[in-house]
Coordinates of C-alpha atoms (C1' of nucleotides) in Angstrom, one line a residue:
Chain O
M1 CA 3.6 -69.4 168.5
A2 CA 3.7 -65.8 169.1
F3 CA 4.5 -63.6 165.9
A4 CA 6.6 -60.4 166.0
D5 CA 5.1 -57.0 165.3
P6 CA 4.2 -56.9 162.4
K7 CA 6.1 -53.8 161.2
E8 CA 9.1 -55.6 162.8
Q9 CA 8.9 -58.6 160.6
L10 CA 8.8 -56.6 157.7
E11 CA 11.8 -54.6 158.6
V12 CA 13.6 -57.7 158.6
I13 CA 12.5 -59.1 155.9
K14 CA 13.2 -55.9 153.6
R15 CA 16.8 -56.5 154.6
G16 CA 18.7 -57.4 151.6
T17 CA 15.8 -57.2 148.9
E18 CA 15.5 -55.1 145.8
A19 CA 11.8 -55.0 145.8
I20 CA 8.5 -56.0 147.8
I21 CA 5.4 -56.1 145.7
P22 CA 3.4 -54.5 146.9
E23 CA 4.2 -53.9 150.0
E24 CA 1.7 -52.6 151.8
E25 CA -0.1 -56.1 151.1
L26 CA 2.9 -57.5 153.0
L27 CA 2.2 -55.7 156.1
L28 CA -1.4 -56.6 155.8
K29 CA -0.7 -60.1 155.6
L30 CA 1.7 -60.0 158.0
E31 CA -1.0 -58.5 160.2
A32 CA -3.5 -61.0 159.3
S33 CA -1.4 -63.8 160.3
K34 CA -0.6 -62.6 163.6
E35 CA -4.1 -62.1 164.5
N36 CA -5.2 -65.2 163.2
D37 CA -2.1 -67.1 164.7
R38 CA -1.3 -68.6 161.5
P39 CA 2.2 -68.5 159.7
L40 CA 2.5 -67.0 156.3
K41 CA 3.0 -70.1 153.4
V42 CA 6.1 -68.8 151.5
K43 CA 7.3 -70.1 147.8
A44 CA 10.3 -70.8 146.4
G45 CA 10.6 -72.8 143.5
F46 CA 13.9 -73.8 141.7
D47 CA 14.2 -75.8 138.5
P48 CA 16.8 -79.1 138.9
T49 CA 18.2 -78.2 135.7
S50 CA 21.5 -79.0 137.2
P51 CA 23.1 -80.7 140.0
D52 CA 24.6 -77.7 142.2
L53 CA 22.7 -74.9 144.1
H54 CA 25.3 -71.9 144.0
L55 CA 25.5 -68.8 146.1
G56 CA 23.1 -67.0 143.7
H57 CA 20.2 -69.5 145.1
G58 CA 21.7 -69.2 148.6
I59 CA 20.5 -65.6 148.8
I60 CA 17.2 -67.0 148.3
L61 CA 17.5 -69.4 150.8
K62 CA 18.9 -67.1 153.2
K63 CA 15.8 -64.9 153.1
L64 CA 13.7 -68.2 153.4
R65 CA 15.4 -68.9 156.9
D66 CA 14.6 -65.3 157.8
F67 CA 10.7 -66.3 157.1
Q68 CA 11.4 -69.2 159.1
A69 CA 12.8 -67.6 162.0
L70 CA 9.9 -65.1 162.0
G71 CA 7.7 -68.2 162.3
H72 CA 6.5 -68.6 159.1
E73 CA 6.2 -72.0 156.6
V74 CA 8.3 -72.3 153.5
L75 CA 7.3 -74.3 150.6
F76 CA 10.1 -75.4 149.2
L77 CA 9.0 -76.0 145.4
I78 CA 11.3 -78.6 143.3
G79 CA 10.5 -77.5 140.0
D80 CA 11.3 -80.9 138.5
F81 CA 8.1 -80.7 135.9
T82 CA 8.8 -77.0 135.0
A83 CA 12.5 -78.0 134.2
Y84 CA 11.4 -80.2 132.1
I85 CA 10.3 -76.7 129.6
G86 CA 12.8 -74.9 131.1
D87 CA 12.9 -71.1 132.0
P88 CA 13.4 -68.5 129.2
S89 CA 13.8 -65.7 131.9
G90 CA 16.8 -63.6 131.5
R91 CA 17.8 -66.4 128.6
S92 CA 19.2 -65.5 124.9
E93 CA 18.1 -68.8 124.0
T94 CA 16.3 -71.9 124.5
R95 CA 17.2 -74.0 126.8
P96 CA 18.8 -77.2 126.1
A97 CA 16.4 -80.0 126.6
I98 CA 17.4 -82.1 129.6
S99 CA 16.2 -85.8 130.3
R100 CA 13.9 -87.2 132.9
E101 CA 16.4 -89.2 135.0
E102 CA 19.1 -86.1 135.3
I103 CA 15.9 -83.8 136.9
I104 CA 15.4 -87.0 139.0
K105 CA 19.0 -87.1 140.4
N106 CA 19.2 -83.4 140.9
S107 CA 15.9 -83.1 142.6
R108 CA 17.7 -85.8 145.3
T109 CA 20.8 -83.4 145.7
Y110 CA 19.0 -80.5 146.4
E111 CA 16.8 -81.8 149.1
R112 CA 20.6 -82.6 150.8
Q113 CA 21.6 -78.9 149.9
V114 CA 18.9 -76.9 150.9
F115 CA 18.6 -78.0 154.0
K116 CA 22.2 -76.6 154.7
V117 CA 20.6 -73.3 155.3
L118 CA 16.5 -74.2 155.7
D119 CA 15.4 -75.6 159.2
K120 CA 13.9 -78.8 158.5
K121 CA 11.1 -78.3 160.8
K122 CA 9.6 -75.2 158.9
T123 CA 10.1 -76.7 155.4
Q124 CA 8.0 -78.3 153.3
I125 CA 9.4 -79.9 150.1
L126 CA 7.3 -80.1 146.9
S127 CA 7.6 -81.0 143.4
N128 CA 5.3 -79.5 141.0
S129 CA 5.0 -82.8 139.1
R130 CA 2.5 -83.5 141.6
W131 CA -0.2 -81.4 140.0
L132 CA 1.6 -80.2 136.5
S133 CA 2.1 -83.9 134.9
N134 CA -1.9 -84.5 135.2
L135 CA -3.0 -81.1 134.5
G136 CA -5.3 -82.0 131.1
S137 CA -5.3 -79.9 128.4
E138 CA -8.4 -78.5 128.9
E139 CA -7.1 -76.7 132.0
L140 CA -4.1 -76.0 130.4
L141 CA -5.5 -74.3 127.4
G142 CA -8.0 -72.6 130.1
L143 CA -4.5 -71.0 132.0
T144 CA -3.2 -69.9 128.1
S145 CA -6.4 -67.7 127.7
L146 CA -5.7 -65.9 130.9
V147 CA -2.7 -64.5 129.2
N148 CA -2.3 -62.2 126.6
V149 CA 0.5 -62.7 123.8
S150 CA 1.7 -58.7 124.1
R151 CA 1.8 -58.7 127.4
I152 CA 4.4 -61.8 127.2
L153 CA 6.0 -60.1 124.7
D154 CA 6.5 -57.3 126.7
R155 CA 8.9 -58.7 128.6
D156 CA 12.5 -58.1 128.0
D157 CA 14.1 -61.5 127.4
F158 CA 11.6 -62.3 124.9
S159 CA 11.1 -59.1 122.8
K160 CA 15.0 -59.0 122.9
R161 CA 15.1 -62.3 121.3
Y162 CA 12.4 -61.3 119.0
K163 CA 14.0 -58.5 117.7
E164 CA 17.1 -60.0 117.0
G165 CA 15.4 -63.0 115.3
I166 CA 16.5 -65.8 117.9
S167 CA 14.0 -68.6 117.9
I168 CA 11.5 -68.7 120.7
S169 CA 9.3 -72.2 121.4
L170 CA 6.1 -71.9 122.5
R171 CA 6.6 -74.3 124.7
E172 CA 8.4 -71.3 126.7
F173 CA 5.6 -69.1 126.5
I174 CA 3.8 -71.9 128.4
Y175 CA 6.6 -71.8 131.2
P176 CA 5.5 -68.3 133.4
L177 CA 1.7 -69.9 133.2
V178 CA 2.7 -73.2 135.1
Q179 CA 4.7 -71.2 137.0
A180 CA 2.0 -69.0 138.2
Y181 CA -0.1 -72.1 138.4
D182 CA 2.1 -73.3 141.1
S183 CA 1.3 -70.4 143.1
V184 CA -2.3 -71.0 142.5
Q185 CA -1.9 -75.0 143.9
M186 CA -0.1 -74.1 147.0
H187 CA -1.9 -71.8 148.0
C188 CA 1.3 -69.2 148.5
D189 CA 1.1 -66.0 150.7
V190 CA 4.6 -65.0 149.5
E191 CA 6.8 -65.8 146.5
L192 CA 10.8 -65.3 146.5
G193 CA 13.1 -65.0 143.8
G194 CA 15.5 -63.3 141.9
T195 CA 14.4 -60.0 140.2
D196 CA 14.3 -62.4 136.6
Q197 CA 11.2 -63.9 138.3
T198 CA 9.5 -60.4 138.2
F199 CA 7.2 -61.3 135.3
N200 CA 6.2 -64.9 136.5
I201 CA 5.5 -64.2 140.2
L202 CA 3.5 -61.2 139.3
L203 CA 1.6 -63.8 136.6
G204 CA 0.9 -65.8 139.7
R205 CA -0.8 -63.2 141.4
D206 CA -3.4 -62.7 138.2
F207 CA -3.8 -66.4 138.5
Q208 CA -4.1 -67.0 142.1
R209 CA -7.4 -63.9 141.7
H210 CA -8.7 -65.5 139.3
Y211 CA -8.8 -68.6 141.2
G212 CA -10.4 -67.0 144.1
Q213 CA -7.5 -66.6 145.7
S214 CA -5.9 -63.8 147.7
P215 CA -2.7 -63.0 145.7
Q216 CA 0.7 -63.8 146.8
V217 CA 3.1 -61.0 147.5
G218 CA 6.6 -60.9 146.0
V219 CA 9.6 -60.2 147.0
F220 CA 12.6 -59.9 145.0
L221 CA 16.0 -60.8 145.9
P222 CA 18.8 -59.1 143.8
I223 CA 20.8 -61.3 141.4
L224 CA 24.2 -62.4 142.2
E225 CA 27.4 -61.9 139.8
G226 CA 29.3 -64.9 139.3
T227 CA 33.1 -64.8 139.9
D228 CA 34.0 -63.4 137.2
G229 CA 31.9 -60.3 138.2
V230 CA 29.9 -59.6 135.3
K231 CA 27.5 -62.3 134.4
K232 CA 25.2 -63.8 136.8
M233 CA 26.3 -66.5 138.7
S234 CA 25.6 -69.5 137.0
K235 CA 26.3 -73.2 136.4
S236 CA 26.2 -72.7 132.1
L237 CA 28.9 -70.1 132.9
G238 CA 30.8 -71.7 134.8
N239 CA 31.0 -68.7 137.1
Y240 CA 29.4 -69.9 140.3
I241 CA 30.3 -71.0 144.1
G242 CA 28.5 -73.9 144.9
L243 CA 26.6 -75.0 148.0
D244 CA 28.0 -78.1 148.3
E245 CA 31.6 -77.6 147.6
S246 CA 34.3 -78.2 149.5
P247 CA 35.6 -76.0 152.3
Q248 CA 39.2 -75.0 150.0
D249 CA 37.3 -74.7 147.0
I250 CA 34.9 -72.6 148.5
Y251 CA 37.2 -70.6 150.3
G252 CA 39.2 -70.6 147.2
K253 CA 37.0 -69.5 144.9
V254 CA 35.8 -66.6 147.5
M255 CA 39.6 -65.3 147.5
S256 CA 39.7 -65.5 143.5
I257 CA 37.0 -62.5 143.0
S258 CA 38.0 -58.8 142.3
D259 CA 38.3 -56.4 144.9
E260 CA 35.4 -54.7 143.5
L261 CA 33.1 -57.7 143.8
M262 CA 34.1 -58.7 147.2
W263 CA 31.9 -55.6 148.2
R264 CA 29.1 -56.7 146.5
Y265 CA 29.4 -60.1 147.9
Y266 CA 29.4 -58.5 151.3
L267 CA 26.3 -56.6 150.7
L268 CA 24.4 -59.6 149.5
L269 CA 26.0 -62.4 151.9
S270 CA 27.5 -61.6 154.7
A271 CA 25.5 -61.0 157.9
R272 CA 27.6 -58.1 159.2
D273 CA 26.1 -55.0 159.3
E274 CA 27.2 -51.5 157.5
K275 CA 29.2 -50.4 160.0
E276 CA 31.2 -53.4 160.2
I277 CA 31.7 -53.4 156.4
R278 CA 32.7 -50.0 156.3
N279 CA 35.4 -50.6 158.7
L280 CA 37.0 -53.9 157.0
K281 CA 36.9 -51.3 154.1
T282 CA 39.5 -49.2 155.4
G283 CA 41.7 -52.2 156.3
H284 CA 43.6 -54.2 153.9
P285 CA 41.2 -55.6 151.2
M286 CA 42.9 -58.9 151.4
D287 CA 42.1 -59.8 155.4
A288 CA 38.4 -58.4 153.9
K289 CA 38.9 -61.1 151.5
K290 CA 39.7 -63.6 153.9
A291 CA 37.1 -62.6 156.3
L292 CA 34.5 -63.0 153.7
A293 CA 35.6 -66.1 152.7
R294 CA 35.9 -67.3 156.2
E295 CA 32.4 -66.2 157.2
I296 CA 30.7 -68.0 153.7
V297 CA 32.6 -71.2 154.7
S298 CA 31.4 -71.5 158.6
W299 CA 28.0 -70.8 156.6
L300 CA 27.6 -73.6 154.4
H301 CA 30.1 -75.9 156.6
D302 CA 31.1 -75.1 159.7
S303 CA 33.2 -72.8 161.7
Q304 CA 36.1 -75.6 162.3
S305 CA 36.5 -76.3 158.5
A306 CA 36.1 -72.5 157.8
L307 CA 39.3 -72.2 159.8
E308 CA 40.9 -75.3 158.2
A309 CA 40.4 -73.9 155.0
T310 CA 42.1 -70.7 156.0
R311 CA 45.1 -72.2 157.4
D312 CA 45.4 -74.5 153.8
F313 CA 45.1 -71.6 151.9
E314 CA 47.8 -69.7 153.8
T315 CA 50.1 -72.3 153.2
K316 CA 49.4 -73.3 149.2
F317 CA 48.9 -69.4 148.4
S318 CA 50.8 -67.1 150.7
R319 CA 53.5 -69.2 151.5
R320 CA 53.4 -71.3 148.8
S321 CA 54.2 -74.4 150.4
F322 CA 52.3 -77.8 150.6
P323 CA 49.3 -78.1 152.9
E324 CA 49.0 -80.6 155.5
D325 CA 45.8 -82.5 154.1
T326 CA 47.1 -82.8 150.8
K327 CA 45.7 -85.7 148.4
E328 CA 47.8 -89.0 148.5
K329 CA 47.9 -90.7 145.5
I330 CA 49.2 -94.1 144.0
Y331 CA 50.9 -94.1 140.7
T332 CA 51.8 -97.5 139.6
A333 CA 54.6 -96.4 137.3
R334 CA 54.1 -97.6 133.9
S335 CA 56.5 -95.5 132.6
R336 CA 59.3 -92.7 133.9
K337 CA 58.0 -89.7 132.3
V338 CA 56.6 -87.1 134.1
V339 CA 54.2 -86.8 131.6
D340 CA 52.5 -90.0 132.1
L341 CA 52.9 -89.0 136.0
V342 CA 51.1 -86.0 135.7
L343 CA 48.1 -87.8 133.3
D344 CA 47.8 -90.6 135.7
V345 CA 47.7 -88.7 139.0
S346 CA 46.0 -85.6 138.3
D347 CA 42.2 -85.1 138.9
S348 CA 42.5 -81.6 136.4
V349 CA 44.7 -83.5 133.7
N350 CA 42.7 -84.9 131.5
T351 CA 44.7 -85.4 127.9
K352 CA 48.5 -85.8 127.7
G353 CA 48.8 -82.8 125.4
Q354 CA 47.3 -80.6 128.4
A355 CA 49.7 -82.3 130.8
K356 CA 52.8 -81.6 128.3
R357 CA 51.5 -77.8 127.6
I358 CA 51.3 -77.4 131.8
I359 CA 54.6 -78.8 131.9
S360 CA 56.5 -77.4 129.6
Q361 CA 55.1 -73.8 130.6
G362 CA 56.9 -74.4 133.9
G363 CA 53.6 -75.1 135.8
L364 CA 54.9 -78.9 137.7
V365 CA 56.9 -78.9 140.7
I366 CA 58.6 -81.9 141.6
N367 CA 59.8 -82.3 145.3
G368 CA 60.7 -78.6 145.0
E369 CA 61.9 -78.7 141.5
K370 CA 60.6 -77.6 138.2
Y371 CA 60.2 -79.8 135.9
T372 CA 59.7 -77.9 132.3
D373 CA 60.7 -81.0 130.1
P374 CA 57.6 -83.4 129.5
N375 CA 59.7 -86.1 128.5
S376 CA 62.2 -86.2 131.6
E377 CA 62.3 -88.8 134.1
F378 CA 60.8 -87.9 138.0
P379 CA 63.5 -88.6 140.6
E380 CA 63.7 -92.4 142.1
S381 CA 62.0 -92.0 145.2
T382 CA 58.9 -93.8 146.2
A383 CA 57.0 -90.8 147.7
L384 CA 57.0 -87.4 145.6
E385 CA 55.7 -84.2 146.1
L386 CA 53.7 -82.6 142.9
K387 CA 52.9 -79.4 142.4
I388 CA 50.6 -79.2 139.0
G389 CA 49.7 -75.4 138.1
K390 CA 48.9 -73.5 140.9
K391 CA 46.1 -75.2 142.5
E392 CA 46.9 -78.9 142.5
F393 CA 49.0 -80.1 145.3
L394 CA 49.1 -83.9 145.3
R395 CA 51.5 -86.6 147.3
V396 CA 52.0 -89.9 145.3
A397 CA 53.2 -92.5 146.4
I398 CA 55.2 -94.5 144.0
K399 CA 55.0 -98.4 143.1
E400 CA 57.1 -100.1 140.6
A401 CA 54.8 -101.6 137.6
S402 CA 54.6 -105.4 138.0
Chain G
rG1 C1' 2.3 -73.4 101.0
rG2 C1' 5.6 -69.9 97.8
rG3 C1' 10.4 -67.3 98.1
rG4 C1' 15.3 -65.9 100.0
rA5 C1' 19.2 -66.1 104.1
rG6 C1' 22.1 -69.4 106.9
rG7 C1' 24.1 -73.9 110.6
rU8 C1' 31.9 -73.6 111.1
rG9 C1' 36.2 -75.5 118.1
rG10 C1' 32.9 -74.1 125.1
rC11 C1' 31.1 -69.0 122.8
rU12 C1' 30.7 -65.0 118.9
rG13 C1' 32.7 -65.5 114.1
rA14 C1' 36.3 -65.0 109.3
rG15 C1' 37.3 -69.0 105.9
rU16 C1' 33.1 -70.1 99.0
rG17 C1' 38.1 -76.7 95.9
rG18 C1' 45.0 -77.7 97.9
rA19 C1' 48.6 -73.4 101.7
rC20 C1' 43.0 -75.2 107.0
rA21 C1' 43.3 -78.4 113.0
rA22 C1' 40.7 -73.6 110.2
rA23 C1' 41.9 -66.0 111.3
rA24 C1' 40.4 -62.8 115.0
rG25 C1' 38.3 -61.9 119.4
rC26 C1' 36.0 -64.4 124.3
rA27 C1' 35.9 -67.6 127.8
rG28 C1' 40.0 -71.7 129.6
rC29 C1' 44.7 -73.1 131.2
rA30 C1' 50.2 -71.8 132.8
rG31 C1' 54.1 -68.4 134.0
rA32 C1' 55.3 -63.2 135.4
rC33 C1' 54.0 -59.6 138.4
rU34 C1' 51.1 -58.7 143.3
rG35 C1' 48.2 -57.9 148.8
rU36 C1' 44.8 -63.8 147.6
rA37 C1' 43.2 -61.6 143.4
rA38 C1' 41.5 -58.0 139.8
rA39 C1' 44.2 -55.4 136.1
rU40 C1' 48.5 -56.1 132.5
rC41 C1' 52.2 -58.6 130.2
rU42 C1' 54.1 -63.4 127.6
rG43 C1' 53.2 -68.2 126.1
rC44 C1' 49.5 -72.2 125.2
rC45 C1' 44.7 -73.8 123.5
rG46 C1' 41.0 -81.2 119.2
rG47 C1' 43.5 -86.3 120.2
rC48 C1' 48.0 -89.5 119.5
rG49 C1' 53.4 -89.4 118.9
rA50 C1' 60.6 -88.5 121.2
rA51 C1' 59.3 -86.7 115.7
rA52 C1' 58.0 -87.2 111.0
rG53 C1' 53.4 -87.9 111.5
rC54 C1' 48.6 -90.0 111.9
rC55 C1' 43.5 -89.7 113.9
rU56 C1' 39.0 -87.2 114.4
rA57 C1' 36.3 -82.3 113.2
rC58 C1' 33.1 -77.0 109.7
rG59 C1' 24.9 -79.5 110.8
rU60 C1' 23.7 -84.9 109.1
rA61 C1' 23.9 -88.9 105.3
rG62 C1' 25.5 -89.9 100.6
rG63 C1' 28.1 -87.8 96.1
rU64 C1' 31.4 -85.0 92.4
rU65 C1' 37.0 -85.0 92.6
rC66 C1' 43.8 -86.8 93.0
rG67 C1' 42.2 -83.2 97.1
rA68 C1' 36.0 -80.7 100.0
rA69 C1' 34.5 -76.4 105.9
rU70 C1' 34.0 -74.9 100.6
rC71 C1' 31.0 -77.8 94.9
rC72 C1' 26.3 -81.5 94.3
rU73 C1' 22.0 -84.5 96.1
rG74 C1' 18.5 -85.8 100.1
rC75 C1' 17.3 -85.3 104.9
rC76 C1' 17.2 -82.2 109.6
rC77 C1' 17.4 -77.3 112.6
rU78 C1' 17.2 -71.8 112.7
rC79 C1' 16.1 -67.2 110.8
rC80 C1' 13.7 -63.7 107.1
rC81 C1' 9.7 -61.8 103.6
rC82 C1' 4.7 -63.4 101.4
rA83 C1' 0.3 -66.7 102.2

RNA sequence: GGGGAGGUGGCUGAGUGGACAAAAGCAGCAGACUGUAAAUCUGCCGGCGAAAGCCUACGUAGGUUCGAAUCCUGCCCUCCCCA
């Protein structure tokens, strides 16, 4: 296929990135690629430490997608071996160990989620255990001699931990080395990652050079803040929006971010150009937020689901009435108390204490009526509409216990 | 190898024999307010129980005691200093 003009390609690639190191080299690579009619190999690696990818990963996937649209080849690396080591990047403590089974399970879910964004035909999925689990100690030692301790301690996250007297395990020092070694094995031209990956990705350049390869170019993307607006989006902080979540959940979570954060999300996740965004800023913030939520849902699902999620949200919150596609549940009445009803039927309530708390604080509405006494009885009807807290809506069919 | 300091609820962190299901802050949840939010305010925030109360929990395993997060011993883990 014919590649576009390298300079134009570079412009597309640059959009939304934080840094390209070194930029001139990328241009050279793009030129060579066009000349030889050979696509660039673009790497991005994710460690399957949790079953869900989120919008933070989404930013990187989007950029990979850009590369694909320009005709390049994406090597999507599942860090099933590196997950086992635990990436210390940006961490203030050692990652908890994760079991093999979990890693395998998570890897599978990644493959599915990734293709919500990437073009299957231009993507190769690789696992680094393929070469890392057979890496001999001799070779590993060879890698360790390529890096100086002082250089590794220069890293912000390490030096901070060191100064604060927080433990650093030797295995964490190994992590950047094997990530860099991945690039050697994969012969990458480009590696994408968040800015927290700077050290690891640049180390890949040194390693490739050492192995006689032309060093990869690092393309760095901004780190997305989580829904709390302060910390980086991550599963362990619980402030994430998963790529795999339902349209309703994604929509709702986007709507729950602050106005300020919304503009950051626009910048990093929306396809809209600056002019459009500026235009939205003059309107009502809620409309802008709805537009963003809708855009993100249609990106991860489709426009039909986005429309439905919009409607659902409006009935639920703006009009505070019952959504159409409410979950239906059957409750086999072991008692007539509302606490038991809530406990058995709700997905979000797990203990009786929690059920009592929600009820006594006014979070339970049955058929439009508030129930504040946990021990009161629900009405004698075979079908009830429950609202539990602000987010959970249920239609419950009552079945008498036999 | 030697010496010292520690390990408390999701997190930070107080508590040094009974008043401790354990201060305070953060996070979370509910309510009010609103433009969905955010911010703010109010309340809740181990489990079971209508309640009285019971059970589980202060790294882990034992012990002392009428009574232990608090004292003793072994073990595990972390940090600092020296070698």
